[in-house]
Amino acid sequence: MDIRQENRVKGNQKASDADIHMIQVKHISKNFENLKVLKDISLEVKKGEVISIIGPSGSGKSTLLRCLNHLEKIDKGIIEIEGKPIVSYQNGKKINISESDIRTRCKKIGMVFQSFNLFPHKTVLENIIEAPMVVNKIEKEKAIKIAKSLLDKVGLSDKRDVYPTQISGGQKQRVAIARALAMNPDIMLFDEPTSALDPELVGEVLKVMKDLVKDEMTMIVVTHEMAFAKEVSDRVIFMNEGKIIEQAYPEKLFANPEHPRIKTFLEKMI
């Protein structure tokens, strides 16, 4: 039984949890000037679900992720985090939501980017404690205790006092994951977290992510790692030209996709 199947069994045992919608996306659209990047996207993510988003470059995958935590502003539709909107258009008009409410709701989301985005002038430990102290107002001693625990979780306890330039790309990405987890998010977003890594470093990052799956973290992962998506996902979403053209259990989507564009894509990727 793989990770995904184990969690599915757990999910069946926790029906009440499975009914909780952590994210709801309703008919959102996003344009960059005249370019339509997202076209009428709707999506629901339940508590503890692991969703992988796959598809060709330029299909809107990363933009969708950035819209979920308000790094990009949508032009139409509704995005709700744990039942509370961060942006809402109704009858063509934008509903006013205070910036403080948006920030509070977005703090429930952690995000890991392709390019690590660590502060080069701060040590590994300092990178992790910065946001909890500044944003969540946690005392330094408590922030350090949390950081040490997370560094142990990602297998980097011995790197706490070194600088990002002194560690590998895979280690940097593991620090970035620890940094996101230090904010105690309910949801984790991963935007192609292994795409900037040398092939031999990919496995160490995927292992940390698999551990999060075992911990039943709600996750959305944009990835080109097909084997990983197949192993850990409750659902796989395929995007093309700004649209979701299919979403299904991984065994269905990888073995017998309905759309010919998916078949063409998978033939090149697997």
Coordinates of C-alpha atoms in Angstrom, one line a residue:
M1 CA 0.0 0.0 0.0
D2 CA 1.5 3.3 -1.1
I3 CA 1.3 6.7 0.8
R4 CA -1.7 7.8 -1.2
Q5 CA -3.7 4.6 -0.5
E6 CA -2.8 4.7 3.2
N7 CA -4.1 8.3 3.5
R8 CA -7.2 7.4 1.5
V9 CA -8.0 4.7 4.1
K10 CA -7.4 7.2 6.9
G11 CA -9.6 9.7 5.1
N12 CA -12.4 7.1 5.0
Q13 CA -12.0 6.7 8.7
K14 CA -12.3 10.5 9.2
A15 CA -15.3 11.3 7.0
S16 CA -15.9 14.5 9.0
D17 CA -12.4 15.9 8.2
A18 CA -12.8 14.9 4.5
D19 CA -15.9 17.1 4.3
I20 CA -13.9 20.3 5.3
H21 CA -13.1 22.4 2.3
M22 CA -9.7 24.0 2.9
I23 CA -9.7 25.8 -0.5
Q24 CA -12.6 26.6 -2.8
V25 CA -12.0 28.2 -6.2
K26 CA -15.1 29.2 -8.1
H27 CA -14.9 30.2 -11.8
I28 CA -11.8 32.3 -11.6
S29 CA -10.1 34.0 -14.5
K30 CA -6.8 35.8 -14.7
N31 CA -5.5 38.0 -17.5
F32 CA -2.1 39.6 -18.0
E33 CA -3.1 42.5 -20.3
N34 CA -4.5 40.7 -23.4
L35 CA -3.2 37.3 -22.4
K36 CA -5.8 35.0 -20.8
V37 CA -3.8 32.9 -18.3
L38 CA -6.6 31.3 -16.3
K39 CA -10.0 30.6 -17.9
D40 CA -13.0 29.8 -15.7
I41 CA -11.1 27.6 -13.2
S42 CA -13.1 25.8 -10.4
L43 CA -11.5 23.6 -7.8
E44 CA -12.1 22.2 -4.3
V45 CA -9.5 20.9 -1.9
K46 CA -10.5 19.0 1.2
K47 CA -8.7 18.7 4.4
G48 CA -5.7 16.3 4.2
E49 CA -5.9 16.0 0.4
V50 CA -2.8 16.0 -1.8
I51 CA -3.4 17.5 -5.2
S52 CA -0.8 17.4 -7.9
I53 CA -1.2 19.8 -10.9
I54 CA 0.6 18.7 -14.1
G55 CA 0.6 20.0 -17.6
P56 CA 2.8 21.7 -20.2
S57 CA 4.8 24.9 -19.5
G58 CA 2.6 28.0 -19.9
S59 CA -0.6 26.3 -19.0
G60 CA -1.3 28.5 -16.0
K61 CA -0.3 26.1 -13.2
S62 CA 2.1 28.4 -11.3
T63 CA -0.3 31.4 -11.8
L64 CA -3.1 29.4 -10.2
L65 CA -1.0 28.7 -7.2
R66 CA 0.0 32.3 -6.9
C67 CA -3.6 33.4 -7.0
L68 CA -4.5 31.0 -4.1
N69 CA -2.3 32.9 -1.7
H70 CA -3.0 36.3 -3.2
L71 CA 0.4 36.9 -4.8
E72 CA -1.5 37.4 -8.1
K73 CA -4.9 39.1 -8.2
I74 CA -7.7 37.4 -10.2
D75 CA -10.0 39.3 -12.5
K76 CA -13.1 37.2 -11.9
G77 CA -14.5 34.6 -9.6
I78 CA -14.2 33.6 -5.9
I79 CA -11.3 32.1 -3.8
E80 CA -12.1 30.9 -0.3
I81 CA -9.6 29.7 2.3
E82 CA -11.3 27.5 5.0
G83 CA -14.7 28.9 4.0
K84 CA -13.6 32.6 4.1
P85 CA -13.1 34.6 0.9
I86 CA -9.8 36.3 0.1
V87 CA -11.2 37.6 -3.1
S88 CA -14.7 37.6 -4.5
Y89 CA -16.5 39.0 -7.6
Q90 CA -20.2 38.8 -7.6
N91 CA -22.4 40.0 -10.5
G92 CA -19.2 41.4 -12.1
K93 CA -18.4 43.6 -9.0
K94 CA -15.6 43.1 -6.6
I95 CA -16.7 42.5 -3.0
N96 CA -14.6 44.6 -0.5
I97 CA -12.6 42.4 1.9
S98 CA -10.2 44.2 4.3
E99 CA -6.5 43.7 3.8
S100 CA -6.2 42.5 7.4
D101 CA -8.8 39.8 6.8
I102 CA -6.9 38.8 3.6
R103 CA -3.6 38.6 5.4
T104 CA -5.1 36.5 8.2
R105 CA -6.6 34.0 5.8
C106 CA -3.5 33.8 3.6
K107 CA -1.3 33.1 6.7
K108 CA -2.9 29.7 6.7
I109 CA -1.1 28.9 3.5
G110 CA 2.7 28.1 3.2
M111 CA 4.4 28.3 -0.2
V112 CA 7.6 26.8 -1.5
F113 CA 8.9 28.3 -4.7
Q114 CA 11.2 27.0 -7.4
S115 CA 14.1 29.3 -6.5
F116 CA 14.3 28.9 -2.7
N117 CA 14.2 32.7 -2.0
L118 CA 16.4 32.4 1.1
F119 CA 18.1 35.5 2.6
P120 CA 21.7 35.1 1.6
H121 CA 23.0 37.3 4.5
K122 CA 21.2 35.2 7.2
T123 CA 22.1 31.8 8.5
V124 CA 19.8 28.8 7.9
L125 CA 18.3 29.2 11.4
E126 CA 17.9 33.0 11.0
N127 CA 16.0 32.4 7.7
I128 CA 13.5 30.1 9.5
I129 CA 12.9 32.3 12.5
E130 CA 12.5 35.6 10.6
A131 CA 8.8 35.3 9.6
P132 CA 7.5 33.8 12.8
M133 CA 9.1 36.6 14.8
V134 CA 8.1 39.4 12.4
V135 CA 4.7 38.3 11.2
N136 CA 3.4 36.1 14.0
K137 CA 5.2 38.1 16.8
I138 CA 6.6 34.9 18.3
E139 CA 9.4 35.4 20.9
K140 CA 12.9 34.6 19.7
E141 CA 13.4 31.6 22.1
K142 CA 10.2 30.0 21.0
A143 CA 11.0 30.6 17.3
I144 CA 14.4 29.1 17.7
K145 CA 12.9 26.0 19.4
I146 CA 10.4 25.6 16.5
A147 CA 13.2 26.1 13.9
K148 CA 15.4 23.5 15.5
S149 CA 12.6 21.0 15.5
L150 CA 11.9 21.6 11.8
L151 CA 15.5 21.4 10.8
D152 CA 15.6 18.0 12.5
K153 CA 12.4 17.1 10.5
V154 CA 14.1 18.0 7.2
G155 CA 17.4 16.4 8.1
L156 CA 19.4 19.6 8.4
S157 CA 20.1 20.0 12.1
D158 CA 23.9 20.2 11.4
K159 CA 23.4 23.2 9.0
R160 CA 21.6 25.6 11.4
D161 CA 24.5 28.1 11.6
V162 CA 25.7 28.0 8.0
Y163 CA 24.7 30.4 5.2
P164 CA 22.7 29.5 2.1
T165 CA 25.8 29.8 -0.1
Q166 CA 27.4 27.0 1.8
I167 CA 24.7 24.4 1.2
S168 CA 23.5 22.5 -1.9
G169 CA 20.3 23.3 -3.9
G170 CA 18.5 20.3 -2.3
Q171 CA 19.5 21.5 1.2
K172 CA 18.3 25.1 0.3
Q173 CA 14.9 23.8 -0.8
R174 CA 14.6 21.7 2.4
V175 CA 15.4 24.9 4.4
A176 CA 12.7 26.7 2.4
I177 CA 10.2 24.0 3.3
A178 CA 11.2 24.3 7.0
R179 CA 10.8 28.0 6.7
A180 CA 7.2 27.7 5.3
L181 CA 6.3 25.2 8.0
A182 CA 7.6 27.5 10.7
M183 CA 4.5 29.7 10.1
N184 CA 2.3 26.7 11.1
P185 CA 0.2 26.6 7.9
D186 CA -2.9 24.5 7.4
I187 CA -2.1 24.2 3.7
M188 CA 1.1 23.9 1.7
L189 CA 1.6 25.0 -1.9
F190 CA 4.6 23.8 -3.8
D191 CA 5.5 25.4 -7.1
E192 CA 7.8 23.0 -9.0
P193 CA 10.0 22.6 -5.9
T194 CA 12.5 20.3 -7.7
S195 CA 12.8 22.0 -11.1
A196 CA 15.9 24.1 -10.2
L197 CA 17.7 21.1 -8.7
D198 CA 20.3 18.8 -10.2
P199 CA 18.8 15.3 -10.7
E200 CA 20.7 13.7 -7.9
L201 CA 19.3 16.2 -5.4
V202 CA 15.7 15.8 -6.3
G203 CA 15.1 12.7 -4.1
E204 CA 16.0 14.4 -0.8
V205 CA 13.4 17.1 -1.4
L206 CA 10.7 14.6 -2.4
K207 CA 11.4 12.6 0.7
V208 CA 10.6 15.6 2.9
M209 CA 7.4 16.2 0.9
K210 CA 6.4 12.5 1.3
D211 CA 6.8 12.9 5.0
L212 CA 4.4 15.8 5.0
V213 CA 1.9 13.6 3.1
K214 CA 2.2 11.0 5.8
D215 CA 1.5 13.7 8.3
E216 CA -1.7 14.4 6.4
M217 CA -0.8 18.0 5.4
T218 CA -3.2 19.5 2.9
M219 CA -1.0 20.1 -0.2
I220 CA -1.2 21.3 -3.7
V221 CA 1.9 20.5 -5.8
V222 CA 2.7 21.8 -9.2
T223 CA 5.3 19.3 -10.5
H224 CA 6.9 17.6 -13.5
E225 CA 7.8 14.6 -11.3
M226 CA 5.2 12.2 -12.7
A227 CA 6.3 9.2 -10.5
F228 CA 5.9 11.4 -7.4
A229 CA 2.5 12.7 -8.5
K230 CA 1.3 9.2 -9.1
E231 CA 2.6 7.9 -5.7
V232 CA 1.3 10.6 -3.3
S233 CA -1.7 12.3 -4.9
D234 CA -5.3 11.8 -4.0
R235 CA -6.2 13.6 -7.3
V236 CA -4.1 14.7 -10.3
I237 CA -5.2 17.8 -12.2
F238 CA -4.1 18.3 -15.8
M239 CA -4.0 21.9 -17.0
N240 CA -3.7 23.1 -20.6
E241 CA -4.0 26.6 -22.0
G242 CA -5.3 28.1 -18.8
K243 CA -8.0 25.4 -18.3
I244 CA -8.4 22.3 -16.2
I245 CA -9.2 19.7 -18.8
E246 CA -9.2 16.6 -16.5
Q247 CA -8.9 15.7 -12.8
A248 CA -9.0 12.2 -11.6
Y249 CA -7.4 9.6 -9.3
P250 CA -3.8 9.1 -10.4
E251 CA -4.4 5.5 -11.5
K252 CA -7.1 6.7 -13.8
L253 CA -5.4 9.8 -15.2
F254 CA -2.0 8.1 -15.8
A255 CA -3.4 4.8 -17.1
N256 CA -6.4 5.9 -19.1
P257 CA -6.8 9.7 -19.5
E258 CA -9.9 10.9 -21.4
H259 CA -8.3 13.8 -23.2
P260 CA -5.9 13.2 -26.1
R261 CA -3.8 16.1 -25.0
I262 CA -3.0 14.3 -21.8
K263 CA -2.0 11.2 -23.6
T264 CA 0.4 13.2 -25.8
F265 CA 1.9 14.9 -22.7
L266 CA 2.3 11.7 -20.7
E267 CA 4.0 9.9 -23.7
K268 CA 6.7 12.5 -23.6
M269 CA 7.0 12.7 -19.8
I270 CA 7.0 9.0 -18.7

